[in-house]
Each structure stands twice: as structure tokens, then as C-alpha cells.
């Protein structure tokens, strides 16, 4: 154990975690030239294309330092706030963390929130000033910022570049010298923390763990404490670039186990693995079920594809346990599913995966958060509202609560006014304002989650000219004056377009919705009235005017092959459109409420 180091890399998004991780792998020879590929640890295609880490990954390196052989377990963590639970579990599996700070960007919101997580877990922090090769790098100033934040000596900050490889040797030296070796007792009953799992279509779910006490052996009967299920350890091993099967993984080390589990949801990140016969009495603290934050309907473009969509979602869930879904039906869209996501990015990823991996074209409805409603008849009984159309009628409704978050925003002093106005517009209440340096300010707000899951990031970027970073965590439910704004097209209510909106903004949002829908709904042979209503009261109206001329007319009677070609082309492109009554609604219209500004 003396020669093991378990560490993670934490940083604000895009500060260069994955790139630096690649350099560490190169340097220690964990990757041969042939295996080399940019951002090696981001193994999903989507991860590579988007340049973001979606899942955490772990990899073991061997490194000889001052004639002693060391085993270094690196746990790479995702940077996006949607996946922050995985960051916290990865952190819990380590003794130390490299805190990467971009030398041009300095400290950002997730730098701080991840640092706090690491400090709560008593990790040794190694500050790394990254991207020093950039012409725009500002090493002196950013080093000062880091020193202020950590209260460390300037000499402790390692200058590095993931791009050129500069400073990588110093990073490795610091990992060995500054991060403590793991403690733990091999003779105690098995206690291992699950920090990740990966779905493998051939071998089932691979569970990644860190052994705290005892050891896990091939052929052992093991138990997952939170799910209370027993399994047989078919294979255990360490995680190099490929898996290396071993007989045993002992306290202090990181490894994987394969038990033939076929569904991702059986393995919960944060759960404790123990021995089935002589279980530990101590589950590792802090386990929580990951809860979806954003809900939306997913409907097949072709109603006939419903069963196929169900099968695809079930398969997707096998390897992404954080996706939840339940069948729902909409008067407008027919049969589909109400799905829960960790955030908007997660939702986009699911939609994209359905398309790429399962060839499904789907319509996604306006996302919303999960509300709690209470009726007058039973004011203590929570009605969970994951779909605005499930909100009890105003006549029986007692009150509604919505989820709130604590938002942390770091920006330049010049933009404080803009950021505050934006947050107040989004129903935020400022709770703190701290000058980190004379230039940089940290603001904290209590805000409704509903206001930030949508266009908040984009607006924040605009009002701060890109100089703001943002992070949040949930703080519970609060009562709010919410009403349901319904949309009627051609006098028919379209349930999939309803949204819950704060009463004070409802009239304004209703009006903007109508205007936006007028832009988005294609003109047809007849006038289409677009109305917004609260209950029976119409609050706004627009009209999509009829087309003056029938443009498809020229297809009739004329060249039939041309028409067929047109139809075929349409089929192939399977436009994301839904016919509701006699109105065609394009996908963008379902998202209109998100893009009103
Ligand atoms: P997430 O995984 O999405 O959180 O991002 P990350 O922190 O892993 O960042 P990543 O390694 O993907 O790097 C982000 C961008 O910065 C990429 O375009 C890299 O090529 C670039 N980059 C990373 N390290 C350096 C560096 O040392 N110098 C320069 N010039 N660019 C770098």
C-alpha cells in the first residue's frame, strides 16, 4: 500500500483535465505509440466529438521514482455540472487531487466547487497551473489567485502544459511526494466504494471500485449494500488501458469486477461492496440515489414507432442508469414517454444517442422540473408533477412548490451589475457577494431550478461577454405562485406545449410564446389562430396567415415521378414534425418556450 497513490483531476470545464491525463499516460508508458489517440480516456464517440467527458474513467499507471516502483491510479472525472454526483464519488475514492487551473482563464466556478468537494473529503490538493504555453497565459497573476484561494506557497503551484508536456515530470513527482499512500486494513471484512460502472454489451456491467478495507477476490461471493443483492465475482482486475485480470485486489487499490449484471441500474455509484458471508457493518457514507432534475416528453415522430422507441429506451437505460422514463400519453402527440434527465446536456445526449445508435427520430417536448403540488382536500399529501398537464385544476389546488438551487457565479467586477439583473429577472435572490480579488467577484443566489435549466447559461455568457462561470446545487423545495399556461392551436389545446410559469411572468411569457410559435409554425392552407390561456382565460393571440397559393398544386396532374421523388425525400429526412389536429408542428415549436428572449 505504501507505493500506491490514488488521485483524481479536478478542474473547471475545458481547463484541460483530459489532455493532461493523456500526457501522464504517455509519460509513464501506460500507452504505447500505437494506442495513442487524443483524449484517450474519453472513449465514447460522443465524448470525443464534443470534447467533453461524460463518464468518469479510471486508469492505472506504473512509475519508477527514485528507484522505487509506484502504482498510480488516476480517476478522471466529468466536468459538467449535470454529472457532478460522479465527480463527488470519484473524489471519495482518492487521497489526492490535481487541481487544474487554466493559466489564461484563472479560477472559475467549478474550480471552486470541485475544490470544496475535495477538501470535504480531506484530499491533498496539488495545484497545477495549466496551459502555460498559451500566448494569452497570465502565469503570475493566476498563480497569485491560486495562492489566495488555497493559502499555499507560490512554489507549490506546478506550471504545466498538457499540450507540450511541459512540467509533467513535476506533476508526477508531486503526486508521489505530496499525496499520502492509502490507509486501510487488508485483514478487515471487504469494504469497497463503487465510483463508476460501465456497460459492456458483451460482458455485462463492469463495476469500478476502490477497496477501502479487506480484499476482493476472483470467485468471491460479494454483496452490494444499498441494493442488498449478492453476486459472484466472475472476474476482478486492474484498469490499465485494457483490463488486466487479477486474482485479488487489496485494500488501497482500484479495480473492476464483472459479475454478469446485465443492467446498469443494478449498480449504483456510491454503493459499498462487501463480502456476502462476512459483510462489513459499515457502508461507506454519503450514498445517495441520483435524482433526475429535468423532465421532458419523448415521442416518436411516427406513432407506429412507439414500441420500437420503448425497446430503444430500455436498451439505452441498460447502459445509462441515470436515465429514467415512464410511459405517458398526450392528447396532441399520442403515446410516448416522460423521461427524467440529470440536466439539459444529459437530455441532448440521450436524444442524440437515440438517433445515432437506434435510428429513432423523436420529438422532445418542453423540459420542465419536478414540482410538488398539494390539493385543498389533502394539503399534506404531495402530488409529484413531472408534466405540467398533471397539475391539479386551480379549483382544487392548494399550493405548488418548486425546486430551488444555490447558484454560484464568478465574474469580473465590471459585469456584476449585468449578472445581478439577469439573476433577479430569473427570480433569484442574492445571498452573498465576495471579492476574490479586486477584479473577480463571487456571487451566490438562491434561485428556482426551472429558471436556470433553460437558457440561463447562454444569457449569462452574453451579459458577461463570456467572463462568467457558473455552478449550482439543489437546496430543496419552496412554495411559488405558479400557473399553467396552455397553448391552443386552431382552438385546440396542445397539451405538449403547456408550461408552468410564475404568475407574475405568465402574461408576458404567454404573449412571447404566441409570437414565437407564429414564427415557427409553417403556414398552411388556412389561418391558424395561436392562443395562450390560463384556465379558461385567453391571455394572448396571434395568427399564422394562410398561404396565398397552393405550392404543392404544381405536383398534381403534372409529373408524377417528381412528386414521388419529393415524397421519398421527405420520408428519408423524416422531418421532426407532428401533425396535431390539422396543424403541422415542427420540433422547434415544442422548445419555443426556452428561446423567448
Ligand atoms: P472536460 O472533459 O469537458 O471537462 O474538459 P477538460 O478539462 O478535460 O479539457 P480538455 O482536456 O478536453 O481540454 C480543453 C481544450 O483545451 C482542448 O481544446 C485542448 O486541446 C486544450 N488544451 C488542453 N491543455 C492545453 C494546454 O496545455 N495548452 C493549450 N494551448 N491548450 C490546451
PDB file of N, CA and C in Angstrom, residues 95-168:
ATOM      1  N   UNK A  95      -6.985   9.886  -2.411  1.00  0.00           N
ATOM      2  CA  UNK A  95      -6.320  10.598  -1.310  1.00  0.00           C
ATOM      3  C   UNK A  95      -5.839  11.979  -1.742  1.00  0.00           C
ATOM      4  N   UNK A  96      -5.773  12.195  -3.043  1.00  0.00           N
ATOM      5  CA  UNK A  96      -5.251  13.477  -3.503  1.00  0.00           C
ATOM      6  C   UNK A  96      -5.918  13.920  -4.784  1.00  0.00           C
ATOM      7  N   UNK A  97      -5.761  15.193  -5.101  1.00  0.00           N
ATOM      8  CA  UNK A  97      -6.366  15.725  -6.320  1.00  0.00           C
ATOM      9  C   UNK A  97      -5.425  16.715  -6.980  1.00  0.00           C
ATOM     10  N   UNK A  98      -5.323  16.610  -8.297  1.00  0.00           N
ATOM     11  CA  UNK A  98      -4.656  17.673  -9.046  1.00  0.00           C
ATOM     12  C   UNK A  98      -5.733  18.700  -9.347  1.00  0.00           C
ATOM     13  N   UNK A  99      -5.491  19.921  -8.911  1.00  0.00           N
ATOM     14  CA  UNK A  99      -6.454  20.977  -9.194  1.00  0.00           C
ATOM     15  C   UNK A  99      -5.910  21.778 -10.375  1.00  0.00           C
ATOM     16  N   UNK A 100      -6.529  21.576 -11.519  1.00  0.00           N
ATOM     17  CA  UNK A 100      -6.021  22.201 -12.738  1.00  0.00           C
ATOM     18  C   UNK A 100      -6.665  23.556 -12.929  1.00  0.00           C
ATOM     19  N   UNK A 101      -5.825  24.559 -13.165  1.00  0.00           N
ATOM     20  CA  UNK A 101      -6.361  25.886 -13.443  1.00  0.00           C
ATOM     21  C   UNK A 101      -5.742  26.393 -14.746  1.00  0.00           C
ATOM     22  N   UNK A 102      -6.577  26.777 -15.651  1.00  0.00           N
ATOM     23  CA  UNK A 102      -6.156  27.305 -16.950  1.00  0.00           C
ATOM     24  C   UNK A 102      -5.438  28.640 -16.719  1.00  0.00           C
ATOM     25  N   UNK A 103      -4.211  28.762 -17.239  1.00  0.00           N
ATOM     26  CA  UNK A 103      -3.401  29.957 -16.974  1.00  0.00           C
ATOM     27  C   UNK A 103      -3.942  31.203 -17.663  1.00  0.00           C
ATOM     28  N   UNK A 104      -4.881  31.023 -18.579  1.00  0.00           N
ATOM     29  CA  UNK A 104      -5.484  32.189 -19.210  1.00  0.00           C
ATOM     30  C   UNK A 104      -6.839  32.523 -18.593  1.00  0.00           C
ATOM     31  N   UNK A 105      -7.511  31.503 -18.033  1.00  0.00           N
ATOM     32  CA  UNK A 105      -8.878  31.685 -17.519  1.00  0.00           C
ATOM     33  C   UNK A 105      -8.941  31.916 -16.013  1.00  0.00           C
ATOM     34  N   UNK A 106      -7.925  31.498 -15.325  1.00  0.00           N
ATOM     35  CA  UNK A 106      -7.883  31.533 -13.870  1.00  0.00           C
ATOM     36  C   UNK A 106      -9.028  30.736 -13.233  1.00  0.00           C
ATOM     37  N   UNK A 107      -9.274  31.031 -11.962  1.00  0.00           N
ATOM     38  CA  UNK A 107     -10.226  30.231 -11.193  1.00  0.00           C
ATOM     39  C   UNK A 107     -11.659  30.496 -11.645  1.00  0.00           C
ATOM     40  N   UNK A 108     -12.411  29.423 -11.849  1.00  0.00           N
ATOM     41  CA  UNK A 108     -13.804  29.539 -12.281  1.00  0.00           C
ATOM     42  C   UNK A 108     -14.705  28.803 -11.303  1.00  0.00           C
ATOM     43  N   UNK A 109     -16.016  28.930 -11.538  1.00  0.00           N
ATOM     44  CA  UNK A 109     -16.976  28.412 -10.545  1.00  0.00           C
ATOM     45  C   UNK A 109     -16.758  26.944 -10.199  1.00  0.00           C
ATOM     46  N   UNK A 110     -16.534  26.098 -11.214  1.00  0.00           N
ATOM     47  CA  UNK A 110     -16.363  24.682 -10.886  1.00  0.00           C
ATOM     48  C   UNK A 110     -14.985  24.380 -10.312  1.00  0.00           C
ATOM     49  N   UNK A 111     -14.024  25.248 -10.541  1.00  0.00           N
ATOM     50  CA  UNK A 111     -12.737  25.071  -9.868  1.00  0.00           C
ATOM     51  C   UNK A 111     -13.020  25.085  -8.372  1.00  0.00           C
ATOM     52  N   UNK A 112     -13.804  26.073  -7.966  1.00  0.00           N
ATOM     53  CA  UNK A 112     -14.068  26.249  -6.539  1.00  0.00           C
ATOM     54  C   UNK A 112     -14.975  25.161  -5.996  1.00  0.00           C
ATOM     55  N   UNK A 113     -16.067  24.842  -6.721  1.00  0.00           N
ATOM     56  CA  UNK A 113     -16.986  23.852  -6.154  1.00  0.00           C
ATOM     57  C   UNK A 113     -16.310  22.488  -6.070  1.00  0.00           C
ATOM     58  N   UNK A 114     -15.496  22.134  -7.080  1.00  0.00           N
ATOM     59  CA  UNK A 114     -14.792  20.858  -7.008  1.00  0.00           C
ATOM     60  C   UNK A 114     -13.718  20.867  -5.920  1.00  0.00           C
ATOM     61  N   UNK A 115     -13.089  22.014  -5.746  1.00  0.00           N
ATOM     62  CA  UNK A 115     -12.091  22.126  -4.683  1.00  0.00           C
ATOM     63  C   UNK A 115     -12.745  21.889  -3.319  1.00  0.00           C
ATOM     64  N   UNK A 116     -13.919  22.507  -3.103  1.00  0.00           N
ATOM     65  CA  UNK A 116     -14.606  22.315  -1.831  1.00  0.00           C
ATOM     66  C   UNK A 116     -14.934  20.851  -1.596  1.00  0.00           C
ATOM     67  N   UNK A 117     -15.393  20.187  -2.668  1.00  0.00           N
ATOM     68  CA  UNK A 117     -15.687  18.759  -2.561  1.00  0.00           C
ATOM     69  C   UNK A 117     -14.442  17.984  -2.137  1.00  0.00           C
ATOM     70  N   UNK A 118     -13.328  18.328  -2.755  1.00  0.00           N
ATOM     71  CA  UNK A 118     -12.075  17.628  -2.457  1.00  0.00           C
ATOM     72  C   UNK A 118     -11.652  17.897  -1.014  1.00  0.00           C
ATOM     73  N   UNK A 119     -11.825  19.141  -0.574  1.00  0.00           N
ATOM     74  CA  UNK A 119     -11.423  19.477   0.797  1.00  0.00           C
ATOM     75  C   UNK A 119     -12.324  18.789   1.817  1.00  0.00           C
ATOM     76  N   UNK A 120     -13.617  18.694   1.500  1.00  0.00           N
ATOM     77  CA  UNK A 120     -14.527  17.980   2.401  1.00  0.00           C
ATOM     78  C   UNK A 120     -14.100  16.534   2.585  1.00  0.00           C
ATOM     79  N   UNK A 121     -13.495  15.973   1.548  1.00  0.00           N
ATOM     80  CA  UNK A 121     -13.026  14.594   1.631  1.00  0.00           C
ATOM     81  C   UNK A 121     -11.572  14.500   2.085  1.00  0.00           C
ATOM     82  N   UNK A 122     -11.035  15.617   2.612  1.00  0.00           N
ATOM     83  CA  UNK A 122      -9.673  15.654   3.142  1.00  0.00           C
ATOM     84  C   UNK A 122      -8.608  15.267   2.129  1.00  0.00           C
ATOM     85  N   UNK A 123      -8.802  15.614   0.881  1.00  0.00           N
ATOM     86  CA  UNK A 123      -7.788  15.266  -0.112  1.00  0.00           C
ATOM     87  C   UNK A 123      -6.632  16.258  -0.059  1.00  0.00           C
ATOM     88  N   UNK A 124      -5.452  15.743  -0.380  1.00  0.00           N
ATOM     89  CA  UNK A 124      -4.289  16.594  -0.560  1.00  0.00           C
ATOM     90  C   UNK A 124      -4.426  17.259  -1.931  1.00  0.00           C
ATOM     91  N   UNK A 125      -4.332  18.582  -1.963  1.00  0.00           N
ATOM     92  CA  UNK A 125      -4.548  19.292  -3.223  1.00  0.00           C
ATOM     93  C   UNK A 125      -3.210  19.693  -3.844  1.00  0.00           C
ATOM     94  N   UNK A 126      -3.020  19.318  -5.093  1.00  0.00           N
ATOM     95  CA  UNK A 126      -1.827  19.772  -5.820  1.00  0.00           C
ATOM     96  C   UNK A 126      -2.275  20.749  -6.900  1.00  0.00           C
ATOM     97  N   UNK A 127      -1.978  22.027  -6.707  1.00  0.00           N
ATOM     98  CA  UNK A 127      -2.416  22.985  -7.713  1.00  0.00           C
ATOM     99  C   UNK A 127      -1.533  22.934  -8.960  1.00  0.00           C
ATOM    100  N   UNK A 128      -2.160  22.868 -10.119  1.00  0.00           N
ATOM    101  CA  UNK A 128      -1.414  22.842 -11.381  1.00  0.00           C
ATOM    102  C   UNK A 128      -1.894  23.999 -12.251  1.00  0.00           C
ATOM    103  N   UNK A 129      -0.960  24.843 -12.582  1.00  0.00           N
ATOM    104  CA  UNK A 129      -1.255  25.953 -13.494  1.00  0.00           C
ATOM    105  C   UNK A 129      -1.042  25.412 -14.906  1.00  0.00           C
ATOM    106  N   UNK A 130      -2.139  25.197 -15.624  1.00  0.00           N
ATOM    107  CA  UNK A 130      -2.059  24.502 -16.909  1.00  0.00           C
ATOM    108  C   UNK A 130      -2.100  25.484 -18.079  1.00  0.00           C
ATOM    109  N   UNK A 131      -1.746  24.992 -19.238  1.00  0.00           N
ATOM    110  CA  UNK A 131      -1.765  25.770 -20.484  1.00  0.00           C
ATOM    111  C   UNK A 131      -0.811  26.966 -20.435  1.00  0.00           C
ATOM    112  N   UNK A 132       0.341  26.773 -19.775  1.00  0.00           N
ATOM    113  CA  UNK A 132       1.296  27.885 -19.703  1.00  0.00           C
ATOM    114  C   UNK A 132       1.882  28.217 -21.082  1.00  0.00           C
ATOM    115  N   UNK A 133       1.678  27.296 -22.048  1.00  0.00           N
ATOM    116  CA  UNK A 133       2.179  27.560 -23.407  1.00  0.00           C
ATOM    117  C   UNK A 133       1.343  28.611 -24.139  1.00  0.00           C
ATOM    118  N   UNK A 134       0.145  28.879 -23.667  1.00  0.00           N
ATOM    119  CA  UNK A 134      -0.732  29.814 -24.377  1.00  0.00           C
ATOM    120  C   UNK A 134      -0.155  31.227 -24.361  1.00  0.00           C
ATOM    121  N   UNK A 135      -0.198  31.912 -25.502  1.00  0.00           N
ATOM    122  CA  UNK A 135       0.276  33.297 -25.532  1.00  0.00           C
ATOM    123  C   UNK A 135      -0.539  34.167 -24.574  1.00  0.00           C
ATOM    124  N   UNK A 136      -1.793  33.834 -24.384  1.00  0.00           N
ATOM    125  CA  UNK A 136      -2.638  34.639 -23.504  1.00  0.00           C
ATOM    126  C   UNK A 136      -2.505  34.234 -22.034  1.00  0.00           C
ATOM    127  N   UNK A 137      -1.601  33.285 -21.737  1.00  0.00           N
ATOM    128  CA  UNK A 137      -1.436  32.838 -20.353  1.00  0.00           C
ATOM    129  C   UNK A 137      -0.945  33.992 -19.483  1.00  0.00           C
ATOM    130  N   UNK A 138      -1.382  33.955 -18.259  1.00  0.00           N
ATOM    131  CA  UNK A 138      -1.050  35.016 -17.327  1.00  0.00           C
ATOM    132  C   UNK A 138      -0.528  34.390 -16.038  1.00  0.00           C
ATOM    133  N   UNK A 139       0.650  33.703 -16.123  1.00  0.00           N
ATOM    134  CA  UNK A 139       1.057  32.830 -15.031  1.00  0.00           C
ATOM    135  C   UNK A 139       1.199  33.515 -13.669  1.00  0.00           C
ATOM    136  N   UNK A 140       1.760  34.731 -13.648  1.00  0.00           N
ATOM    137  CA  UNK A 140       1.992  35.361 -12.325  1.00  0.00           C
ATOM    138  C   UNK A 140       0.659  35.637 -11.635  1.00  0.00           C
ATOM    139  N   UNK A 141      -0.224  36.282 -12.397  1.00  0.00           N
ATOM    140  CA  UNK A 141      -1.495  36.676 -11.802  1.00  0.00           C
ATOM    141  C   UNK A 141      -2.322  35.474 -11.363  1.00  0.00           C
ATOM    142  N   UNK A 142      -2.372  34.469 -12.255  1.00  0.00           N
ATOM    143  CA  UNK A 142      -3.200  33.307 -11.937  1.00  0.00           C
ATOM    144  C   UNK A 142      -2.584  32.527 -10.763  1.00  0.00           C
ATOM    145  N   UNK A 143      -1.241  32.486 -10.689  1.00  0.00           N
ATOM    146  CA  UNK A 143      -0.608  31.849  -9.534  1.00  0.00           C
ATOM    147  C   UNK A 143      -1.032  32.574  -8.253  1.00  0.00           C
ATOM    148  N   UNK A 144      -1.044  33.901  -8.304  1.00  0.00           N
ATOM    149  CA  UNK A 144      -1.500  34.664  -7.133  1.00  0.00           C
ATOM    150  C   UNK A 144      -2.929  34.284  -6.752  1.00  0.00           C
ATOM    151  N   UNK A 145      -3.789  34.167  -7.771  1.00  0.00           N
ATOM    152  CA  UNK A 145      -5.189  33.784  -7.500  1.00  0.00           C
ATOM    153  C   UNK A 145      -5.245  32.430  -6.792  1.00  0.00           C
ATOM    154  N   UNK A 146      -4.420  31.494  -7.285  1.00  0.00           N
ATOM    155  CA  UNK A 146      -4.424  30.146  -6.699  1.00  0.00           C
ATOM    156  C   UNK A 146      -3.916  30.189  -5.261  1.00  0.00           C
ATOM    157  N   UNK A 147      -2.853  30.959  -5.052  1.00  0.00           N
ATOM    158  CA  UNK A 147      -2.274  31.080  -3.705  1.00  0.00           C
ATOM    159  C   UNK A 147      -3.318  31.663  -2.745  1.00  0.00           C
ATOM    160  N   UNK A 148      -4.039  32.680  -3.228  1.00  0.00           N
ATOM    161  CA  UNK A 148      -5.101  33.272  -2.403  1.00  0.00           C
ATOM    162  C   UNK A 148      -6.170  32.256  -2.052  1.00  0.00           C
ATOM    163  N   UNK A 149      -6.539  31.473  -3.053  1.00  0.00           N
ATOM    164  CA  UNK A 149      -7.633  30.518  -2.860  1.00  0.00           C
ATOM    165  C   UNK A 149      -7.251  29.411  -1.892  1.00  0.00           C
ATOM    166  N   UNK A 150      -6.022  28.882  -2.054  1.00  0.00           N
ATOM    167  CA  UNK A 150      -5.632  27.703  -1.276  1.00  0.00           C
ATOM    168  C   UNK A 150      -4.869  28.039  -0.011  1.00  0.00           C
ATOM    169  N   UNK A 151      -4.340  29.249   0.046  1.00  0.00           N
ATOM    170  CA  UNK A 151      -3.466  29.585   1.158  1.00  0.00           C
ATOM    171  C   UNK A 151      -2.173  28.793   1.098  1.00  0.00           C
ATOM    172  N   UNK A 152      -1.694  28.474  -0.107  1.00  0.00           N
ATOM    173  CA  UNK A 152      -0.453  27.707  -0.232  1.00  0.00           C
ATOM    174  C   UNK A 152       0.694  28.647  -0.610  1.00  0.00           C
ATOM    175  N   UNK A 153       1.918  28.104  -0.726  1.00  0.00           N
ATOM    176  CA  UNK A 153       3.062  28.889  -1.199  1.00  0.00           C
ATOM    177  C   UNK A 153       3.061  28.911  -2.718  1.00  0.00           C
ATOM    178  N   UNK A 154       3.535  29.998  -3.312  1.00  0.00           N
ATOM    179  CA  UNK A 154       3.596  30.049  -4.782  1.00  0.00           C
ATOM    180  C   UNK A 154       4.416  28.889  -5.353  1.00  0.00           C
ATOM    181  N   UNK A 155       5.446  28.415  -4.578  1.00  0.00           N
ATOM    182  CA  UNK A 155       6.306  27.328  -5.089  1.00  0.00           C
ATOM    183  C   UNK A 155       5.542  26.022  -5.228  1.00  0.00           C
ATOM    184  N   UNK A 156       4.439  25.905  -4.496  1.00  0.00           N
ATOM    185  CA  UNK A 156       3.679  24.658  -4.569  1.00  0.00           C
ATOM    186  C   UNK A 156       2.871  24.543  -5.849  1.00  0.00           C
ATOM    187  N   UNK A 157       2.704  25.664  -6.551  1.00  0.00           N
ATOM    188  CA  UNK A 157       1.907  25.642  -7.781  1.00  0.00           C
ATOM    189  C   UNK A 157       2.788  25.153  -8.929  1.00  0.00           C
ATOM    190  N   UNK A 158       2.390  24.043  -9.551  1.00  0.00           N
ATOM    191  CA  UNK A 158       3.211  23.465 -10.619  1.00  0.00           C
ATOM    192  C   UNK A 158       2.793  24.041 -11.965  1.00  0.00           C
ATOM    193  N   UNK A 159       3.758  24.543 -12.703  1.00  0.00           N
ATOM    194  CA  UNK A 159       3.465  25.079 -14.034  1.00  0.00           C
ATOM    195  C   UNK A 159       3.536  23.951 -15.053  1.00  0.00           C
ATOM    196  N   UNK A 160       2.513  23.831 -15.879  1.00  0.00           N
ATOM    197  CA  UNK A 160       2.487  22.704 -16.818  1.00  0.00           C
ATOM    198  C   UNK A 160       1.726  23.053 -18.084  1.00  0.00           C
ATOM    199  N   UNK A 161       1.920  22.212 -19.074  1.00  0.00           N
ATOM    200  CA  UNK A 161       1.133  22.319 -20.294  1.00  0.00           C
ATOM    201  C   UNK A 161       0.787  20.921 -20.770  1.00  0.00           C
ATOM    202  N   UNK A 162      -0.483  20.634 -20.805  1.00  0.00           N
ATOM    203  CA  UNK A 162      -0.920  19.339 -21.320  1.00  0.00           C
ATOM    204  C   UNK A 162      -0.620  19.234 -22.800  1.00  0.00           C
ATOM    205  N   UNK A 163      -0.515  20.372 -23.431  1.00  0.00           N
ATOM    206  CA  UNK A 163      -0.299  20.362 -24.872  1.00  0.00           C
ATOM    207  C   UNK A 163       1.150  19.994 -25.223  1.00  0.00           C
ATOM    208  N   UNK A 164       2.101  20.658 -24.562  1.00  0.00           N
ATOM    209  CA  UNK A 164       3.507  20.410 -24.914  1.00  0.00           C
ATOM    210  C   UNK A 164       4.147  19.349 -24.026  1.00  0.00           C
ATOM    211  N   UNK A 165       3.539  19.053 -22.907  1.00  0.00           N
ATOM    212  CA  UNK A 165       4.123  18.082 -21.990  1.00  0.00           C
ATOM    213  C   UNK A 165       5.024  18.734 -20.946  1.00  0.00           C
ATOM    214  N   UNK A 166       5.162  20.056 -21.044  1.00  0.00           N
ATOM    215  CA  UNK A 166       5.989  20.771 -20.071  1.00  0.00           C
ATOM    216  C   UNK A 166       5.468  20.550 -18.653  1.00  0.00           C
ATOM    217  N   UNK A 167       6.378  20.250 -17.726  1.00  0.00           N
ATOM    218  CA  UNK A 167       6.007  20.160 -16.314  1.00  0.00           C
ATOM    219  C   UNK A 167       5.388  18.847 -15.881  1.00  0.00           C
ATOM    220  N   UNK A 168       5.181  17.920 -16.832  1.00  0.00           N
ATOM    221  CA  UNK A 168       4.523  16.665 -16.470  1.00  0.00           C
ATOM    222  C   UNK A 168       5.354  15.871 -15.454  1.00  0.00           C
TER     223      UNK A 168
END
